[in-house]
Amino acid sequence: MLLHKFPTDHHYPFLQNCPQNSTDVFYQLPPSTSTASFYSEGPPRFGTFDFGSIMIKEESSPNSDGPRRVVGRLRMPPVPPKLKLCEVCGHSGATTHYGGTVCGGCKIFFSRTVQSRKGFVCERGGQCPMNAGKRAKCRACRFQLCLKAHMSPEEVGRLRDMRLGDYAPIVKKEGTVVGYFDESSQPPTSLRDCTSQIISFIDVYNCGNDEFEVLRAFVNSERNCENSAANKYASFFPTKCNAAMSIQSAIDFPMPICEKIPRLASRSEKIYANYSPRGKPIVGDLLAIGGIFVVCGGAFAIGL
DNA sequence: CAGAAAAGGTCATTCT
DNA sequence: AGAATGACCTTTTCTG
């Protein structure tokens, strides 16, 4: 998932020659970038990662025609410990399971909960303390934390489905935008990129007509958009916030969207409480409520 | 192709 | 006693 990758040279080309573990680095300031504007953007951030902090000063060059050399001190983020802690209960020895960094107990709990399609209700308003000793006390809160840890219910059973042959892997080709709902376009069965998941989503979850229409507009917007076209659609949907997520991210991790949309924030718990991998379509729910559209490659603008 | 990582299955233990 | 949990193992996929 793109949001969880470490920033690459593509995102910060001026760091191309930066040694990964050093603290003092030298790099060229991009020709079009002033030191002030560089400062004003603050430390580069990407997704949930803080790319350390960068303090720079522009060296005064005796030769004004020479390259603008910048002296910088880059403080890299602390090296994560080898033994990661479970994002749900804090237990040590966590590894990646279903998209989240969790311990074995929480992994199997999440898998069983999704497969059993059970819904839990917290009797204490969803505020139960969670640690290795208390994690089994409230399953509702534990499952909530699993989802907040970016664990993906869709991943549960995927391997088994693949063995049974009823799972068609979807290969995402970054940057491709195809109008699936456009009659002149290719039939969905031959399409393999990010938005094809919407097709399977509609098929699997039997979205209603309203949700289908929103998804249709959604995808057509994406098809018609270039990376710079957000403003064009912003006139149709007054932008209240920018979640900076792709549609793929929204499908995988809807919670951040819920948290960023005021009208949905109060509903997020309800949505997750009712979540069922083969039941009510969570993304369709979000789309139908929000009047949401996606701009390919980044901005995820929400009109309310 | 081999090693690493992640998912799934089984079974003993604990809890209600 | 039945359900829930977690440790451990096997299988599968991914990656270099």
mmCIF file of C-alpha atoms (C1' of nucleotides) in Angstrom:
data_model
loop_
_atom_site.group_PDB
_atom_site.id
_atom_site.type_symbol
_atom_site.label_atom_id
_atom_site.label_comp_id
_atom_site.label_asym_id
_atom_site.label_seq_id
_atom_site.Cartn_x
_atom_site.Cartn_y
_atom_site.Cartn_z
ATOM 1 C CA MET A 1 0.000 0.000 0.000
ATOM 2 C CA LEU A 2 1.443 3.226 -1.172
ATOM 3 C CA LEU A 3 0.616 5.180 1.953
ATOM 4 C CA HIS A 4 2.758 2.937 4.039
ATOM 5 C CA LYS A 5 5.869 2.950 2.002
ATOM 6 C CA PHE A 6 8.828 4.959 3.022
ATOM 7 C CA PRO A 7 9.301 8.082 0.908
ATOM 8 C CA THR A 8 11.340 7.425 -2.163
ATOM 9 C CA ASP A 9 13.643 9.498 -4.262
ATOM 10 C CA HIS A 10 10.708 10.082 -6.527
ATOM 11 C CA HIS A 11 8.988 12.069 -3.794
ATOM 12 C CA TYR A 12 12.037 13.925 -2.551
ATOM 13 C CA PRO A 13 14.464 13.999 -5.446
ATOM 14 C CA PHE A 14 16.778 16.388 -3.632
ATOM 15 C CA LEU A 15 17.556 13.547 -1.234
ATOM 16 C CA GLN A 16 18.675 11.226 -3.973
ATOM 17 C CA ASN A 17 22.223 11.006 -2.789
ATOM 18 C CA CYS A 18 21.445 11.080 0.864
ATOM 19 C CA PRO A 19 23.127 8.273 2.802
ATOM 20 C CA GLN A 20 20.393 6.502 4.709
ATOM 21 C CA ASN A 21 22.034 6.449 8.104
ATOM 22 C CA SER A 22 24.069 9.601 8.153
ATOM 23 C CA THR A 23 23.186 12.784 9.929
ATOM 24 C CA ASP A 24 25.093 15.356 7.929
ATOM 25 C CA VAL A 25 24.195 15.504 4.292
ATOM 26 C CA PHE A 26 24.745 17.778 1.354
ATOM 27 C CA TYR A 27 22.329 18.121 -1.452
ATOM 28 C CA GLN A 28 21.438 20.408 -4.273
ATOM 29 C CA LEU A 29 18.419 22.611 -3.856
ATOM 30 C CA PRO A 30 16.051 22.155 -6.784
ATOM 31 C CA PRO A 31 16.494 25.106 -9.145
ATOM 32 C CA SER A 32 12.905 26.257 -8.787
ATOM 33 C CA THR A 33 12.874 26.010 -5.026
ATOM 34 C CA SER A 34 13.729 28.878 -2.767
ATOM 35 C CA THR A 35 15.167 28.172 0.624
ATOM 36 C CA ALA A 36 12.256 29.993 2.219
ATOM 37 C CA SER A 37 9.632 27.951 0.442
ATOM 38 C CA PHE A 38 11.519 24.837 1.273
ATOM 39 C CA TYR A 39 11.446 25.784 4.922
ATOM 40 C CA SER A 40 7.836 26.767 4.849
ATOM 41 C CA GLU A 41 6.755 23.302 3.840
ATOM 42 C CA GLY A 42 8.173 21.882 7.022
ATOM 43 C CA PRO A 43 9.729 18.473 7.410
ATOM 44 C CA PRO A 44 8.713 16.219 4.586
ATOM 45 C CA ARG A 45 5.956 13.918 5.629
ATOM 46 C CA PHE A 46 4.383 11.085 3.804
ATOM 47 C CA GLY A 47 1.478 9.101 5.107
ATOM 48 C CA THR A 48 2.032 8.231 8.713
ATOM 49 C CA PHE A 49 5.785 8.429 8.539
ATOM 50 C CA ASP A 50 7.722 11.408 9.686
ATOM 51 C CA PHE A 51 10.725 11.722 7.509
ATOM 52 C CA GLY A 52 12.874 13.058 10.291
ATOM 53 C CA SER A 53 13.688 16.710 10.468
ATOM 54 C CA ILE A 54 15.796 18.704 8.111
ATOM 55 C CA MET A 55 17.614 21.894 8.954
ATOM 56 C CA ILE A 56 19.233 23.606 6.043
ATOM 57 C CA LYS A 57 21.054 26.759 5.205
ATOM 58 C CA GLU A 58 22.058 27.959 1.798
ATOM 59 C CA GLU A 59 25.781 28.364 1.447
ATOM 60 C CA SER A 60 26.912 31.683 0.118
ATOM 61 C CA SER A 61 28.730 30.911 -3.054
ATOM 62 C CA PRO A 62 31.530 33.227 -4.166
ATOM 63 C CA ASN A 63 30.521 32.431 -7.678
ATOM 64 C CA SER A 64 26.906 33.406 -8.160
ATOM 65 C CA ASP A 65 26.704 31.361 -11.333
ATOM 66 C CA GLY A 66 27.717 28.191 -9.580
ATOM 67 C CA PRO A 67 25.350 25.561 -8.340
ATOM 68 C CA ARG A 68 23.285 26.461 -5.294
ATOM 69 C CA ARG A 69 24.761 24.212 -2.695
ATOM 70 C CA VAL A 70 22.808 23.576 0.422
ATOM 71 C CA VAL A 71 24.250 22.354 3.668
ATOM 72 C CA GLY A 72 21.834 20.293 5.608
ATOM 73 C CA ARG A 73 21.553 18.266 8.734
ATOM 74 C CA LEU A 74 19.141 15.448 8.369
ATOM 75 C CA ARG A 75 17.966 13.764 11.508
ATOM 76 C CA MET A 76 16.671 10.393 10.523
ATOM 77 C CA PRO A 77 13.804 8.801 12.404
ATOM 78 C CA PRO A 78 14.869 6.470 15.192
ATOM 79 C CA VAL A 79 15.604 2.964 14.065
ATOM 80 C CA PRO A 80 12.643 0.814 15.021
ATOM 81 C CA PRO A 81 13.388 -1.925 17.489
ATOM 82 C CA LYS A 82 13.614 -5.420 16.130
ATOM 83 C CA LEU A 83 10.818 -6.595 18.398
ATOM 84 C CA LYS A 84 7.797 -4.594 17.344
ATOM 85 C CA LEU A 85 4.882 -4.084 19.658
ATOM 86 C CA CYS A 86 1.394 -5.167 18.759
ATOM 87 C CA GLU A 87 -0.628 -2.153 17.633
ATOM 88 C CA VAL A 88 -3.678 -3.604 19.331
ATOM 89 C CA CYS A 89 -2.555 -4.891 22.708
ATOM 90 C CA GLY A 90 1.073 -3.810 22.935
ATOM 91 C CA HIS A 91 2.353 -7.354 23.163
ATOM 92 C CA SER A 92 5.912 -7.695 21.902
ATOM 93 C CA GLY A 93 6.941 -9.753 18.915
ATOM 94 C CA ALA A 94 4.361 -8.349 16.545
ATOM 95 C CA THR A 95 4.675 -8.906 12.832
ATOM 96 C CA THR A 96 2.558 -7.938 9.856
ATOM 97 C CA HIS A 97 -0.761 -9.722 9.646
ATOM 98 C CA TYR A 98 -3.642 -8.741 7.351
ATOM 99 C CA GLY A 99 -2.052 -5.334 6.897
ATOM 100 C CA GLY A 100 -1.466 -4.486 10.537
ATOM 101 C CA THR A 101 1.449 -5.003 12.890
ATOM 102 C CA VAL A 102 -0.006 -7.258 15.525
ATOM 103 C CA CYS A 103 0.850 -10.228 17.705
ATOM 104 C CA GLY A 104 -0.166 -13.773 16.952
ATOM 105 C CA GLY A 105 -3.067 -13.663 19.355
ATOM 106 C CA CYS A 106 -4.604 -10.592 17.795
ATOM 107 C CA LYS A 107 -3.969 -12.007 14.344
ATOM 108 C CA ILE A 108 -5.942 -15.149 15.066
ATOM 109 C CA PHE A 109 -8.594 -13.155 16.906
ATOM 110 C CA PHE A 110 -9.072 -10.908 13.885
ATOM 111 C CA SER A 111 -9.162 -13.832 11.483
ATOM 112 C CA ARG A 112 -11.725 -15.716 13.516
ATOM 113 C CA THR A 113 -13.870 -12.660 14.070
ATOM 114 C CA VAL A 114 -14.020 -11.870 10.364
ATOM 115 C CA GLN A 115 -14.653 -15.459 9.355
ATOM 116 C CA SER A 116 -17.374 -15.910 11.925
ATOM 117 C CA ARG A 117 -18.958 -12.619 10.765
ATOM 118 C CA LYS A 118 -19.785 -11.679 14.294
ATOM 119 C CA GLY A 119 -20.511 -8.199 15.498
ATOM 120 C CA PHE A 120 -19.483 -7.078 18.953
ATOM 121 C CA VAL A 121 -20.892 -4.291 21.053
ATOM 122 C CA CYS A 122 -18.821 -2.679 23.791
ATOM 123 C CA GLU A 123 -20.708 -2.224 27.037
ATOM 124 C CA ARG A 124 -18.437 0.625 28.113
ATOM 125 C CA GLY A 125 -18.746 2.898 25.129
ATOM 126 C CA GLY A 126 -15.749 1.625 23.259
ATOM 127 C CA GLN A 127 -13.220 2.996 25.740
ATOM 128 C CA CYS A 128 -11.892 -0.215 27.219
ATOM 129 C CA PRO A 129 -8.190 -0.239 28.080
ATOM 130 C CA MET A 130 -6.262 -2.619 25.910
ATOM 131 C CA ASN A 131 -3.060 -4.407 26.775
ATOM 132 C CA ALA A 132 -1.690 -7.919 26.658
ATOM 133 C CA GLY A 133 -3.497 -8.838 29.843
ATOM 134 C CA LYS A 134 -6.834 -7.183 29.140
ATOM 135 C CA ARG A 135 -7.106 -7.685 25.398
ATOM 136 C CA ALA A 136 -9.496 -10.596 25.709
ATOM 137 C CA LYS A 137 -11.860 -8.726 28.011
ATOM 138 C CA CYS A 138 -13.640 -6.687 25.351
ATOM 139 C CA ARG A 139 -13.803 -8.123 21.876
ATOM 140 C CA ALA A 140 -15.562 -5.085 20.445
ATOM 141 C CA CYS A 141 -12.735 -2.771 21.452
ATOM 142 C CA ARG A 142 -10.155 -5.288 20.417
ATOM 143 C CA PHE A 143 -11.680 -5.577 16.967
ATOM 144 C CA GLN A 144 -11.932 -1.800 16.704
ATOM 145 C CA LEU A 145 -8.243 -1.529 17.442
ATOM 146 C CA CYS A 146 -7.499 -4.203 14.877
ATOM 147 C CA LEU A 147 -9.223 -2.087 12.252
ATOM 148 C CA LYS A 148 -7.476 1.032 13.460
ATOM 149 C CA ALA A 149 -4.210 -0.861 13.102
ATOM 150 C CA HIS A 150 -5.104 -1.109 9.399
ATOM 151 C CA MET A 151 -5.897 -4.792 9.492
ATOM 152 C CA SER A 152 -7.948 -5.593 6.428
ATOM 153 C CA PRO A 153 -10.936 -7.958 6.713
ATOM 154 C CA GLU A 154 -10.760 -8.490 2.967
ATOM 155 C CA GLU A 155 -7.437 -10.239 3.440
ATOM 156 C CA VAL A 156 -8.927 -12.896 5.661
ATOM 157 C CA GLY A 157 -9.642 -16.002 3.657
ATOM 158 C CA ARG A 158 -7.895 -14.706 0.597
ATOM 159 C CA LEU A 159 -5.342 -17.481 0.620
ATOM 160 C CA ARG A 160 -8.001 -20.111 1.075
ATOM 161 C CA ASP A 161 -10.059 -18.612 -1.739
ATOM 162 C CA MET A 162 -7.036 -18.675 -3.986
ATOM 163 C CA ARG A 163 -6.590 -22.358 -3.301
ATOM 164 C CA LEU A 164 -10.208 -22.954 -4.184
ATOM 165 C CA GLY A 165 -9.740 -21.015 -7.382
ATOM 166 C CA ASP A 166 -12.488 -18.491 -6.889
ATOM 167 C CA TYR A 167 -10.234 -15.523 -6.250
ATOM 168 C CA ALA A 168 -8.978 -13.572 -9.209
ATOM 169 C CA PRO A 169 -5.887 -11.615 -8.239
ATOM 170 C CA ILE A 170 -6.070 -7.992 -9.284
ATOM 171 C CA VAL A 171 -2.854 -6.506 -10.518
ATOM 172 C CA LYS A 172 -2.684 -2.807 -9.932
ATOM 173 C CA LYS A 173 -0.890 -0.857 -12.568
ATOM 174 C CA GLU A 174 -0.083 2.484 -11.082
ATOM 175 C CA GLY A 175 -1.092 5.501 -13.044
ATOM 176 C CA THR A 176 -3.639 3.790 -15.239
ATOM 177 C CA VAL A 177 -7.055 5.335 -15.256
ATOM 178 C CA VAL A 178 -9.778 3.581 -17.177
ATOM 179 C CA GLY A 179 -13.464 4.362 -17.366
ATOM 180 C CA TYR A 180 -15.098 1.141 -16.392
ATOM 181 C CA PHE A 181 -18.579 2.522 -16.624
ATOM 182 C CA ASP A 182 -18.082 4.076 -19.960
ATOM 183 C CA GLU A 183 -19.870 1.871 -22.488
ATOM 184 C CA SER A 184 -17.113 2.438 -25.013
ATOM 185 C CA SER A 185 -14.459 1.161 -22.687
ATOM 186 C CA GLN A 186 -13.265 -2.354 -22.199
ATOM 187 C CA PRO A 187 -15.440 -4.820 -20.337
ATOM 188 C CA PRO A 188 -14.561 -5.028 -16.669
ATOM 189 C CA THR A 189 -13.378 -8.598 -16.867
ATOM 190 C CA SER A 190 -10.329 -7.658 -18.841
ATOM 191 C CA LEU A 191 -9.331 -4.736 -16.689
ATOM 192 C CA ARG A 192 -6.678 -5.040 -14.084
ATOM 193 C CA ASP A 193 -5.827 -1.991 -12.105
ATOM 194 C CA CYS A 194 -6.790 -0.122 -9.013
ATOM 195 C CA THR A 195 -10.371 0.706 -9.817
ATOM 196 C CA SER A 196 -11.221 -2.760 -11.036
ATOM 197 C CA GLN A 197 -11.623 -3.544 -7.388
ATOM 198 C CA ILE A 198 -14.673 -1.336 -7.419
ATOM 199 C CA ILE A 199 -16.206 -3.601 -10.007
ATOM 200 C CA SER A 200 -15.629 -6.682 -7.937
ATOM 201 C CA PHE A 201 -16.827 -4.728 -4.944
ATOM 202 C CA ILE A 202 -20.136 -4.047 -6.641
ATOM 203 C CA ASP A 203 -20.412 -7.645 -7.734
ATOM 204 C CA VAL A 204 -19.556 -9.120 -4.378
ATOM 205 C CA TYR A 205 -21.566 -6.801 -2.204
ATOM 206 C CA ASN A 206 -24.544 -6.266 -4.466
ATOM 207 C CA CYS A 207 -24.486 -2.509 -4.165
ATOM 208 C CA GLY A 208 -27.818 -0.825 -4.522
ATOM 209 C CA ASN A 209 -28.676 1.526 -7.355
ATOM 210 C CA ASP A 210 -27.831 4.635 -5.383
ATOM 211 C CA GLU A 211 -24.449 3.329 -4.386
ATOM 212 C CA PHE A 212 -23.854 2.149 -7.928
ATOM 213 C CA GLU A 213 -24.580 5.619 -9.287
ATOM 214 C CA VAL A 214 -22.224 7.228 -6.810
ATOM 215 C CA LEU A 215 -19.547 4.729 -7.657
ATOM 216 C CA ARG A 216 -20.174 5.345 -11.328
ATOM 217 C CA ALA A 217 -19.693 9.072 -10.909
ATOM 218 C CA PHE A 218 -16.763 8.341 -8.694
ATOM 219 C CA VAL A 219 -14.942 6.253 -11.223
ATOM 220 C CA ASN A 220 -15.811 8.464 -14.146
ATOM 221 C CA SER A 221 -14.386 11.380 -12.227
ATOM 222 C CA GLU A 222 -11.256 9.414 -11.677
ATOM 223 C CA ARG A 223 -11.133 8.487 -15.340
ATOM 224 C CA ASN A 224 -11.498 12.060 -16.428
ATOM 225 C CA CYS A 225 -9.024 13.473 -13.979
ATOM 226 C CA GLU A 226 -5.397 14.089 -14.463
ATOM 227 C CA ASN A 227 -3.277 14.620 -11.429
ATOM 228 C CA SER A 228 -3.761 18.345 -11.651
ATOM 229 C CA ALA A 229 -7.503 18.304 -12.188
ATOM 230 C CA ALA A 230 -8.607 18.467 -8.590
ATOM 231 C CA ASN A 231 -9.613 22.100 -8.887
ATOM 232 C CA LYS A 232 -11.909 21.346 -11.786
ATOM 233 C CA TYR A 233 -13.982 19.024 -9.676
ATOM 234 C CA ALA A 234 -13.645 21.068 -6.553
ATOM 235 C CA SER A 235 -16.082 23.515 -8.136
ATOM 236 C CA PHE A 236 -18.709 20.796 -8.200
ATOM 237 C CA PHE A 237 -17.924 19.505 -4.740
ATOM 238 C CA PRO A 238 -16.885 22.205 -2.264
ATOM 239 C CA THR A 239 -13.864 20.739 -0.662
ATOM 240 C CA LYS A 240 -14.055 20.590 3.089
ATOM 241 C CA CYS A 241 -11.048 18.459 3.666
ATOM 242 C CA ASN A 242 -8.411 16.548 1.833
ATOM 243 C CA ALA A 243 -7.719 13.099 3.098
ATOM 244 C CA ALA A 244 -4.798 12.671 0.720
ATOM 245 C CA MET A 245 -5.768 9.114 -0.011
ATOM 246 C CA SER A 246 -6.305 7.179 -3.172
ATOM 247 C CA ILE A 247 -9.475 5.214 -3.703
ATOM 248 C CA GLN A 248 -7.469 2.077 -3.085
ATOM 249 C CA SER A 249 -6.393 3.417 0.287
ATOM 250 C CA ALA A 250 -9.954 4.371 1.082
ATOM 251 C CA ILE A 251 -11.097 0.865 0.345
ATOM 252 C CA ASP A 252 -8.324 -0.680 2.365
ATOM 253 C CA PHE A 253 -8.342 1.763 5.261
ATOM 254 C CA PRO A 254 -11.701 3.507 5.508
ATOM 255 C CA MET A 255 -11.202 4.558 9.103
ATOM 256 C CA PRO A 256 -8.962 7.533 8.298
ATOM 257 C CA ILE A 257 -11.642 8.741 5.900
ATOM 258 C CA CYS A 258 -14.264 8.412 8.612
ATOM 259 C CA GLU A 259 -12.123 10.385 10.988
ATOM 260 C CA LYS A 260 -11.581 13.170 8.486
ATOM 261 C CA ILE A 261 -15.206 13.625 7.534
ATOM 262 C CA PRO A 262 -17.176 15.330 10.297
ATOM 263 C CA ARG A 263 -20.494 13.804 9.339
ATOM 264 C CA LEU A 264 -18.976 10.358 9.294
ATOM 265 C CA ALA A 265 -16.889 10.668 12.409
ATOM 266 C CA SER A 266 -19.795 9.930 14.679
ATOM 267 C CA ARG A 267 -20.812 7.073 12.483
ATOM 268 C CA SER A 268 -17.461 5.375 12.223
ATOM 269 C CA GLU A 269 -18.011 3.205 15.252
ATOM 270 C CA LYS A 270 -21.406 2.199 13.991
ATOM 271 C CA ILE A 271 -20.010 1.384 10.587
ATOM 272 C CA TYR A 272 -17.323 -0.796 12.048
ATOM 273 C CA ALA A 273 -19.639 -2.358 14.579
ATOM 274 C CA ASN A 274 -21.870 -3.443 11.730
ATOM 275 C CA TYR A 275 -19.024 -4.400 9.517
ATOM 276 C CA SER A 276 -19.357 -7.722 7.818
ATOM 277 C CA PRO A 277 -17.034 -8.764 4.995
ATOM 278 C CA ARG A 278 -19.917 -10.298 3.088
ATOM 279 C CA GLY A 279 -22.584 -7.973 4.330
ATOM 280 C CA LYS A 280 -23.168 -4.259 4.198
ATOM 281 C CA PRO A 281 -20.741 -2.536 1.882
ATOM 282 C CA ILE A 282 -18.710 -0.208 3.998
ATOM 283 C CA VAL A 283 -17.186 1.744 1.140
ATOM 284 C CA GLY A 284 -20.493 2.016 -0.651
ATOM 285 C CA ASP A 285 -21.895 3.388 2.564
ATOM 286 C CA LEU A 286 -19.175 5.965 2.767
ATOM 287 C CA LEU A 287 -19.547 6.979 -0.844
ATOM 288 C CA ALA A 288 -23.295 7.237 -0.758
ATOM 289 C CA ILE A 289 -23.178 9.526 2.248
ATOM 290 C CA GLY A 290 -20.338 11.785 1.412
ATOM 291 C CA GLY A 291 -20.554 12.694 -2.238
ATOM 292 C CA ILE A 292 -16.987 11.656 -2.486
ATOM 293 C CA PHE A 293 -14.808 11.668 -5.513
ATOM 294 C CA VAL A 294 -11.303 10.648 -6.195
ATOM 295 C CA VAL A 295 -8.619 12.349 -8.132
ATOM 296 C CA CYS A 296 -6.244 9.876 -9.567
ATOM 297 C CA GLY A 297 -2.862 9.884 -7.964
ATOM 298 C CA GLY A 298 -3.487 11.664 -4.735
ATOM 299 C CA ALA A 299 -6.137 14.048 -3.594
ATOM 300 C CA PHE A 300 -9.269 12.555 -2.177
ATOM 301 C CA ALA A 301 -11.607 15.459 -1.997
ATOM 302 C CA ILE A 302 -14.803 15.322 -0.041
ATOM 303 C CA GLY A 303 -17.810 17.507 -0.687
ATOM 304 C CA LEU A 304 -20.497 17.744 1.936
ATOM 305 C "C1'" DC B 1 15.508 -21.863 -6.229
ATOM 306 C "C1'" DA B 2 15.990 -20.997 -1.415
ATOM 307 C "C1'" DG B 3 14.872 -18.260 2.433
ATOM 308 C "C1'" DA B 4 11.620 -15.083 4.509
ATOM 309 C "C1'" DA B 5 7.118 -13.710 5.505
ATOM 310 C "C1'" DA B 6 2.378 -14.343 6.072
ATOM 311 C "C1'" DA B 7 -1.915 -17.120 6.176
ATOM 312 C "C1'" DG B 8 -4.314 -21.155 7.682
ATOM 313 C "C1'" DG B 9 -5.002 -25.389 10.587
ATOM 314 C "C1'" DT B 10 -4.762 -28.003 14.844
ATOM 315 C "C1'" DC B 11 -4.907 -28.713 19.537
ATOM 316 C "C1'" DA B 12 -4.229 -27.771 24.417
ATOM 317 C "C1'" DT B 13 -5.524 -24.414 27.751
ATOM 318 C "C1'" DT B 14 -8.446 -20.995 29.844
ATOM 319 C "C1'" DC B 15 -12.695 -18.783 30.606
ATOM 320 C "C1'" DT B 16 -17.674 -18.293 31.339
ATOM 321 C "C1'" DA C 1 -19.448 -28.349 28.875
ATOM 322 C "C1'" DG C 2 -19.017 -25.397 25.267
ATOM 323 C "C1'" DA C 3 -16.808 -21.338 23.570
ATOM 324 C "C1'" DA C 4 -12.862 -18.544 23.129
ATOM 325 C "C1'" DT C 5 -8.056 -18.037 23.067
ATOM 326 C "C1'" DG C 6 -3.249 -18.567 21.897
ATOM 327 C "C1'" DA C 7 0.879 -21.327 20.833
ATOM 328 C "C1'" DC C 8 2.818 -24.000 17.479
ATOM 329 C "C1'" DC C 9 3.196 -26.046 13.147
ATOM 330 C "C1'" DT C 10 2.402 -26.521 8.078
ATOM 331 C "C1'" DT C 11 1.442 -24.557 3.754
ATOM 332 C "C1'" DT C 12 1.662 -21.041 0.442
ATOM 333 C "C1'" DT C 13 3.334 -16.942 -1.650
ATOM 334 C "C1'" DC C 14 6.704 -13.560 -2.342
ATOM 335 C "C1'" DT C 15 11.271 -11.857 -3.263
ATOM 336 C "C1'" DG C 16 16.077 -11.574 -4.325
#
